[in-house]
mmCIF file of C-alpha atoms and ligand atoms in Angstrom:
data_model
loop_
_atom_site.group_PDB
_atom_site.id
_atom_site.type_symbol
_atom_site.label_atom_id
_atom_site.label_comp_id
_atom_site.label_asym_id
_atom_site.label_seq_id
_atom_site.Cartn_x
_atom_site.Cartn_y
_atom_site.Cartn_z
ATOM 1 C CA MET A 174 150.978 70.135 131.795
ATOM 2 C CA PRO A 175 150.258 69.087 127.885
ATOM 3 C CA ARG A 176 147.022 69.043 126.565
ATOM 4 C CA THR A 177 146.344 65.760 124.795
ATOM 5 C CA ARG A 178 145.023 65.454 121.328
ATOM 6 C CA GLU A 179 141.464 64.371 120.918
ATOM 7 C CA HIS A 180 141.720 61.239 117.999
ATOM 8 C CA THR A 181 139.439 59.424 116.395
ATOM 9 C CA ASP A 182 138.581 56.612 113.000
ATOM 10 C CA PHE A 183 139.353 57.258 109.577
ATOM 11 C CA GLY A 184 138.403 53.911 108.544
ATOM 12 C CA PHE A 185 141.029 50.940 110.733
ATOM 13 C CA ARG A 186 143.444 54.150 111.632
ATOM 14 C CA ARG A 187 143.472 56.603 114.894
ATOM 15 C CA VAL A 188 144.282 60.190 113.130
ATOM 16 C CA PRO A 189 143.717 63.228 115.041
ATOM 17 C CA LEU A 190 140.600 64.515 115.234
ATOM 18 C CA GLU A 191 141.063 67.606 113.196
ATOM 19 C CA HIS A 192 142.363 65.717 110.328
ATOM 20 C CA LYS A 193 140.023 63.251 109.370
ATOM 21 C CA GLN A 194 137.619 65.750 107.720
ATOM 22 C CA ALA A 195 140.653 66.068 104.354
ATOM 23 C CA LEU A 196 141.035 62.281 104.346
ATOM 24 C CA VAL A 197 137.509 61.940 104.123
ATOM 25 C CA ASP A 198 137.520 64.743 101.779
ATOM 26 C CA ASP A 199 140.360 63.193 99.747
ATOM 27 C CA VAL A 200 138.065 60.334 99.482
ATOM 28 C CA PHE A 201 134.953 61.817 97.681
ATOM 29 C CA HIS A 202 137.181 64.022 95.254
ATOM 30 C CA SER A 203 138.901 61.036 94.391
ATOM 31 C CA VAL A 204 135.514 59.159 93.383
ATOM 32 C CA ALA A 205 132.828 61.650 92.645
ATOM 33 C CA GLY A 206 132.281 60.553 88.985
ATOM 34 C CA ARG A 207 131.988 57.146 89.405
ATOM 35 C CA TYR A 208 130.330 57.054 92.876
ATOM 36 C CA ASP A 209 127.146 56.297 91.842
ATOM 37 C CA LEU A 210 127.848 53.486 89.557
ATOM 38 C CA MET A 211 129.906 51.889 92.224
ATOM 39 C CA ASN A 212 127.007 52.164 94.751
ATOM 40 C CA ASP A 213 125.113 49.837 92.002
ATOM 41 C CA LEU A 214 128.260 47.350 91.581
ATOM 42 C CA MET A 215 128.662 47.372 94.682
ATOM 43 C CA SER A 216 125.469 46.300 96.514
ATOM 44 C CA GLY A 217 123.941 45.089 93.165
ATOM 45 C CA GLY A 218 121.246 47.358 92.910
ATOM 46 C CA LEU A 219 120.015 46.904 96.803
ATOM 47 C CA HIS A 220 121.033 50.410 98.200
ATOM 48 C CA ARG A 221 117.606 51.604 95.937
ATOM 49 C CA ALA A 222 115.528 49.650 98.106
ATOM 50 C CA TRP A 223 117.366 50.760 101.219
ATOM 51 C CA LYS A 224 116.768 54.681 100.333
ATOM 52 C CA ASP A 225 113.437 53.395 99.093
ATOM 53 C CA ALA A 226 112.355 52.501 102.702
ATOM 54 C CA LEU A 227 113.965 55.924 103.838
ATOM 55 C CA VAL A 228 111.774 57.765 101.404
ATOM 56 C CA THR A 229 108.853 56.017 102.330
ATOM 57 C CA ALA A 230 109.502 57.336 106.440
ATOM 58 C CA VAL A 231 109.917 60.943 104.983
ATOM 59 C CA ASN A 232 106.391 60.220 103.342
ATOM 60 C CA PRO A 233 106.630 63.393 101.590
ATOM 61 C CA PRO A 234 103.141 64.878 100.697
ATOM 62 C CA ARG A 235 101.694 63.536 97.538
ATOM 63 C CA ALA A 236 100.886 66.621 94.569
ATOM 64 C CA ARG A 237 97.204 67.333 95.194
ATOM 65 C CA PRO A 238 94.801 68.806 92.700
ATOM 66 C CA ALA A 239 94.984 72.446 92.475
ATOM 67 C CA PRO A 240 93.445 74.481 96.110
ATOM 68 C CA ALA A 241 91.254 77.336 96.273
ATOM 69 C CA GLN A 242 93.080 80.868 95.980
ATOM 70 C CA GLU A 243 93.589 81.504 99.384
ATOM 71 C CA ALA A 244 94.568 78.305 100.740
ATOM 72 C CA LYS A 245 97.144 78.456 97.832
ATOM 73 C CA ALA A 246 98.600 81.656 99.360
ATOM 74 C CA SER A 247 98.887 80.111 103.085
ATOM 75 C CA ALA A 248 100.375 76.509 101.646
ATOM 76 C CA ARG A 249 104.044 75.740 101.872
ATOM 77 C CA PRO A 250 105.857 73.074 100.112
ATOM 78 C CA PHE A 251 107.198 70.485 102.470
ATOM 79 C CA ALA A 252 110.880 70.965 103.157
ATOM 80 C CA LEU A 253 113.664 68.787 102.829
ATOM 81 C CA LEU A 254 116.917 69.057 104.076
ATOM 82 C CA ASP A 255 119.339 66.284 102.735
ATOM 83 C CA LEU A 256 122.571 66.643 104.733
ATOM 84 C CA ALA A 257 126.171 64.708 103.064
ATOM 85 C CA GLY A 258 123.624 64.331 100.354
ATOM 86 C CA GLY A 259 126.479 64.072 97.623
ATOM 87 C CA THR A 260 125.281 63.920 94.364
ATOM 88 C CA GLY A 261 121.747 63.965 95.119
ATOM 89 C CA ASP A 262 119.848 60.561 95.276
ATOM 90 C CA ILE A 263 118.118 61.024 98.167
ATOM 91 C CA ALA A 264 116.771 64.271 97.603
ATOM 92 C CA PHE A 265 115.823 63.153 93.774
ATOM 93 C CA ARG A 266 113.818 60.306 95.161
ATOM 94 C CA VAL A 267 111.910 62.208 97.577
ATOM 95 C CA LEU A 268 111.023 65.369 95.299
ATOM 96 C CA GLU A 269 109.617 62.123 93.196
ATOM 97 C CA ALA A 270 107.677 61.378 95.579
ATOM 98 C CA GLY A 271 105.773 63.929 96.997
ATOM 99 C CA GLY A 272 104.352 66.843 94.330
ATOM 100 C CA GLY A 273 105.154 70.450 96.221
ATOM 101 C CA THR A 274 108.300 69.520 97.739
ATOM 102 C CA ARG A 275 111.258 71.792 97.989
ATOM 103 C CA ALA A 276 114.677 70.126 98.907
ATOM 104 C CA THR A 277 118.117 71.198 100.056
ATOM 105 C CA VAL A 278 121.667 69.384 99.495
ATOM 106 C CA VAL A 279 123.787 70.301 102.097
ATOM 107 C CA ASP A 280 127.488 68.538 101.249
ATOM 108 C CA ILE A 281 131.166 69.449 102.351
ATOM 109 C CA ASN A 282 131.971 67.871 98.352
ATOM 110 C CA ALA A 283 132.371 70.388 95.705
ATOM 111 C CA ASP A 284 132.863 67.682 93.629
ATOM 112 C CA MET A 285 130.230 65.208 94.675
ATOM 113 C CA LEU A 286 127.576 68.609 94.750
ATOM 114 C CA ALA A 287 128.739 69.409 91.321
ATOM 115 C CA VAL A 288 128.036 65.337 89.850
ATOM 116 C CA GLY A 289 124.506 66.288 91.754
ATOM 117 C CA ARG A 290 123.870 69.712 90.144
ATOM 118 C CA ALA A 291 124.265 68.058 86.656
ATOM 119 C CA ARG A 292 121.972 65.329 87.237
ATOM 120 C CA ALA A 293 119.373 67.635 89.086
ATOM 121 C CA ALA A 294 119.348 69.345 85.270
ATOM 122 C CA GLY A 295 119.372 66.413 83.614
ATOM 123 C CA ARG A 296 116.364 64.959 85.036
ATOM 124 C CA GLY A 297 114.621 68.798 84.911
ATOM 125 C CA LEU A 298 114.429 69.039 88.883
ATOM 126 C CA ASP A 299 116.951 71.707 89.598
ATOM 127 C CA ASP A 300 114.186 74.856 90.394
ATOM 128 C CA ALA A 301 113.313 72.357 93.006
ATOM 129 C CA ILE A 302 116.823 71.590 94.705
ATOM 130 C CA THR A 303 119.017 74.088 96.359
ATOM 131 C CA PHE A 304 122.606 72.590 96.586
ATOM 132 C CA VAL A 305 125.092 74.250 99.452
ATOM 133 C CA GLU A 306 128.396 73.163 100.173
ATOM 134 C CA GLY A 307 128.577 73.026 104.276
ATOM 135 C CA ASN A 308 129.402 71.122 106.749
ATOM 136 C CA ALA A 309 127.107 68.924 108.905
ATOM 137 C CA GLU A 310 128.595 69.965 111.676
ATOM 138 C CA ALA A 311 127.998 73.497 111.289
ATOM 139 C CA LEU A 312 125.036 74.258 109.295
ATOM 140 C CA PRO A 313 124.582 77.037 107.019
ATOM 141 C CA LEU A 314 120.892 77.198 107.595
ATOM 142 C CA PRO A 315 118.620 78.799 110.223
ATOM 143 C CA ASP A 316 116.831 77.253 113.316
ATOM 144 C CA ARG A 317 113.737 75.143 112.685
ATOM 145 C CA SER A 318 113.130 75.555 108.835
ATOM 146 C CA TYR A 319 112.643 72.063 107.680
ATOM 147 C CA ASP A 320 110.009 69.389 107.915
ATOM 148 C CA ALA A 321 112.310 66.473 107.627
ATOM 149 C CA VAL A 322 116.051 66.327 107.751
ATOM 150 C CA THR A 323 117.678 62.961 106.017
ATOM 151 C CA ILE A 324 121.251 61.752 106.185
ATOM 152 C CA ALA A 325 122.258 58.708 104.443
ATOM 153 C CA PHE A 326 125.239 56.896 104.304
ATOM 154 C CA GLY A 327 126.668 59.908 105.474
ATOM 155 C CA ILE A 328 127.027 60.499 109.071
ATOM 156 C CA ARG A 329 130.227 57.838 109.450
ATOM 157 C CA ASN A 330 132.126 59.999 107.288
ATOM 158 C CA VAL A 331 131.250 63.413 109.538
ATOM 159 C CA PRO A 332 134.092 63.302 112.506
ATOM 160 C CA ARG A 333 131.840 64.973 114.908
ATOM 161 C CA ILE A 334 128.936 62.993 114.616
ATOM 162 C CA ALA A 335 126.680 64.919 117.908
ATOM 163 C CA ALA A 336 127.282 67.961 116.508
ATOM 164 C CA ALA A 337 126.140 66.986 113.493
ATOM 165 C CA LEU A 338 122.655 65.158 115.555
ATOM 166 C CA GLY A 339 122.982 68.275 117.231
ATOM 167 C CA GLU A 340 122.708 70.848 113.794
ATOM 168 C CA ALA A 341 120.245 68.547 112.504
ATOM 169 C CA TYR A 342 117.497 69.013 115.556
ATOM 170 C CA ARG A 343 118.313 72.571 114.913
ATOM 171 C CA VAL A 344 116.858 73.252 112.108
ATOM 172 C CA LEU A 345 113.752 70.993 112.116
ATOM 173 C CA ARG A 346 110.594 72.279 112.517
ATOM 174 C CA ILE A 347 108.779 71.134 115.904
ATOM 175 C CA GLY A 348 107.450 67.651 114.667
ATOM 176 C CA GLY A 349 109.857 67.600 111.939
ATOM 177 C CA ARG A 350 111.542 63.865 111.556
ATOM 178 C CA PHE A 351 114.965 63.309 111.511
ATOM 179 C CA LEU A 352 115.774 60.007 109.527
ATOM 180 C CA CYS A 353 119.133 58.537 108.875
ATOM 181 C CA LEU A 354 120.531 55.263 106.783
ATOM 182 C CA GLU A 355 123.202 54.063 107.977
ATOM 183 C CA PHE A 356 125.474 50.763 107.421
ATOM 184 C CA SER A 357 125.072 48.888 110.629
ATOM 185 C CA THR A 358 126.462 45.444 111.987
ATOM 186 C CA VAL A 359 125.896 42.378 110.365
ATOM 187 C CA ASP A 360 125.485 39.567 113.599
ATOM 188 C CA VAL A 361 123.454 37.049 111.616
ATOM 189 C CA PRO A 362 126.342 34.498 111.507
ATOM 190 C CA GLY A 363 126.468 32.790 108.060
ATOM 191 C CA LEU A 364 125.716 36.123 107.046
ATOM 192 C CA ALA A 365 128.470 37.482 108.285
ATOM 193 C CA ALA A 366 131.474 35.740 107.476
ATOM 194 C CA LEU A 367 130.155 36.120 103.716
ATOM 195 C CA TYR A 368 129.501 39.997 103.910
ATOM 196 C CA ASP A 369 133.338 40.442 105.921
ATOM 197 C CA PHE A 370 134.909 38.513 103.291
ATOM 198 C CA TYR A 371 132.919 40.502 100.213
ATOM 199 C CA SER A 372 133.726 43.756 101.874
ATOM 200 C CA PHE A 373 137.401 43.489 101.938
ATOM 201 C CA ASN A 374 138.090 41.348 99.061
ATOM 202 C CA VAL A 375 135.481 42.457 96.612
ATOM 203 C CA ILE A 376 135.006 45.594 97.417
ATOM 204 C CA PRO A 377 138.582 47.374 97.115
ATOM 205 C CA ALA A 378 139.024 45.184 93.916
ATOM 206 C CA LEU A 379 136.140 46.584 92.581
ATOM 207 C CA GLY A 380 136.941 50.054 93.616
ATOM 208 C CA ARG A 381 140.454 49.733 92.421
ATOM 209 C CA ALA A 382 139.016 48.611 88.380
ATOM 210 C CA VAL A 383 135.909 50.968 88.348
ATOM 211 C CA THR A 384 137.742 54.062 90.275
ATOM 212 C CA ASP A 385 141.016 52.902 90.299
ATOM 213 C CA ASP A 386 141.128 54.054 93.636
ATOM 214 C CA ALA A 387 140.672 50.643 96.061
ATOM 215 C CA GLU A 388 141.921 52.920 99.035
ATOM 216 C CA ALA A 389 138.554 54.726 98.851
ATOM 217 C CA TYR A 390 136.769 51.880 99.130
ATOM 218 C CA ARG A 391 138.946 50.114 101.618
ATOM 219 C CA TYR A 392 137.916 53.382 104.204
ATOM 220 C CA LEU A 393 134.959 52.481 103.033
ATOM 221 C CA VAL A 394 134.288 48.999 105.089
ATOM 222 C CA GLU A 395 136.982 49.839 107.250
ATOM 223 C CA SER A 396 134.917 53.051 108.213
ATOM 224 C CA ILE A 397 131.489 50.595 108.500
ATOM 225 C CA ARG A 398 133.392 48.733 110.996
ATOM 226 C CA ARG A 399 134.056 50.920 113.309
ATOM 227 C CA PHE A 400 130.743 53.096 112.925
ATOM 228 C CA PRO A 401 128.958 52.855 116.695
ATOM 229 C CA ARG A 402 126.293 50.078 117.062
ATOM 230 C CA PRO A 403 123.174 50.808 116.320
ATOM 231 C CA ASP A 404 122.117 50.808 119.865
ATOM 232 C CA ALA A 405 124.852 53.447 120.875
ATOM 233 C CA LEU A 406 123.752 55.506 117.889
ATOM 234 C CA ALA A 407 120.064 56.032 118.778
ATOM 235 C CA GLU A 408 121.693 56.756 122.642
ATOM 236 C CA MET A 409 123.530 59.886 120.658
ATOM 237 C CA MET A 410 120.233 60.826 118.610
ATOM 238 C CA ARG A 411 118.383 61.097 122.018
ATOM 239 C CA ALA A 412 121.181 63.167 123.709
ATOM 240 C CA ALA A 413 121.150 65.354 120.761
ATOM 241 C CA GLY A 414 117.149 66.150 121.961
ATOM 242 C CA PHE A 415 115.166 63.705 119.922
ATOM 243 C CA ALA A 416 112.616 61.860 120.802
ATOM 244 C CA ARG A 417 110.782 58.644 120.195
ATOM 245 C CA VAL A 418 113.969 57.713 118.440
ATOM 246 C CA SER A 419 113.469 54.031 117.030
ATOM 247 C CA PHE A 420 116.115 52.186 114.195
ATOM 248 C CA GLN A 421 114.951 49.240 111.604
ATOM 249 C CA ARG A 422 117.689 46.708 110.809
ATOM 250 C CA MET A 423 117.249 45.937 107.055
ATOM 251 C CA SER A 424 119.234 42.804 105.140
ATOM 252 C CA GLY A 425 120.254 41.404 108.195
ATOM 253 C CA GLY A 426 121.707 44.597 109.080
ATOM 254 C CA ILE A 427 124.132 45.419 106.315
ATOM 255 C CA VAL A 428 122.457 48.602 106.840
ATOM 256 C CA ALA A 429 120.033 50.675 109.709
ATOM 257 C CA LEU A 430 117.185 53.319 109.388
ATOM 258 C CA HIS A 431 117.088 55.631 112.543
ATOM 259 C CA SER A 432 114.379 57.946 113.265
ATOM 260 C CA GLY A 433 113.820 60.484 115.908
ATOM 261 C CA TRP A 434 111.803 63.343 116.151
ATOM 262 C CA ARG A 435 111.860 66.752 116.993
ATOM 263 C CA LEU A 436 108.750 67.323 119.216
HETATM 264 C C1 SAM B 84 128.647 57.677 100.809
HETATM 265 S S1 SAM B 84 128.462 59.489 100.362
HETATM 266 C C2 SAM B 84 126.876 59.700 100.521
HETATM 267 C C3 SAM B 84 126.101 60.272 99.573
HETATM 268 C C4 SAM B 84 124.830 60.536 99.897
HETATM 269 N N1 SAM B 84 123.795 60.934 100.920
HETATM 270 C C5 SAM B 84 124.093 59.021 99.365
HETATM 271 O O1 SAM B 84 123.515 58.821 99.915
HETATM 272 O O2 SAM B 84 124.434 58.617 98.046
HETATM 273 C C6 SAM B 84 128.887 61.094 102.088
HETATM 274 C C7 SAM B 84 129.086 61.897 101.584
HETATM 275 O O3 SAM B 84 129.179 62.718 102.829
HETATM 276 C C8 SAM B 84 129.763 63.790 102.836
HETATM 277 N N2 SAM B 84 130.626 64.504 103.938
HETATM 278 C C9 SAM B 84 131.666 64.030 104.744
HETATM 279 N N3 SAM B 84 131.727 64.685 105.791
HETATM 280 C C10 SAM B 84 130.798 65.547 105.425
HETATM 281 C C11 SAM B 84 130.542 66.838 106.161
HETATM 282 N N4 SAM B 84 131.597 66.912 107.638
HETATM 283 N N5 SAM B 84 129.521 67.721 106.146
HETATM 284 C C12 SAM B 84 128.693 67.393 105.066
HETATM 285 N N6 SAM B 84 129.022 66.165 104.341
HETATM 286 C C13 SAM B 84 129.874 65.399 104.479
HETATM 287 C C14 SAM B 84 130.901 63.427 101.531
HETATM 288 O O4 SAM B 84 131.397 64.462 101.032
HETATM 289 C C15 SAM B 84 130.141 62.573 100.579
HETATM 290 O O5 SAM B 84 129.465 63.203 99.295
#
């Protein structure tokens, strides 16, 4: 009997599941150098507020006055893993918010990581961050080793979302928190029409002007429309083992911040 090939969405196209990652990689190879500038232009700077909400939820411990010698020996830094961390934005924000934090940024795309490494060096944060080229679906990292695992605007691009959620769960310490910031579903009627117009007309044109790649930004807006609704993603998080799963919509549902704990 012929085996049915598994397919998935790449924007509005259906593609064989095993082809999606290479298509996604092409998008981010193409835009890496202009990725951060485009985020500011497309969102009018709003992505900064969304990311701040994520960092507040991570709640990294603030630097304390130097502890006594024996306490110092046992203290270990708060360990953050930022998945699909690209150019390092989330890791920088968490490190700047929390004193003794160590961050690991995993991304599958060497070009995005190269921009991240250069930015980390420019900020003097390179000692506190490790950049790892790897797939969120199969992390080259030990079990139960992080206090928080984050993924911002990344999970939508990962072909096997359930596998990535399972890996996030595996590497979290007991008591650790998973936070996922992702575009979501705008249900406010007036805003939805405006958002659609902006997404399908303005964003690809902006992408063409800034990165010379309208298609990459067409993929962005299409992939947002195909991404599971927040309650469906919450269900996938529960299936991966997370407890106390919740989500918070922001900016009329343009994005949602998902949270789950490993208990
Ligand atoms: C929209 S960018 C988000 C970057 C960063 N988190 C931010 O918020 O600015 C999506 C990132 O997901 C990465 N990515 C896509 N598939 C991945 C996978 N399977 N494993 C790890 N990273 C992946 C891409 O290379 C890209 O850097």
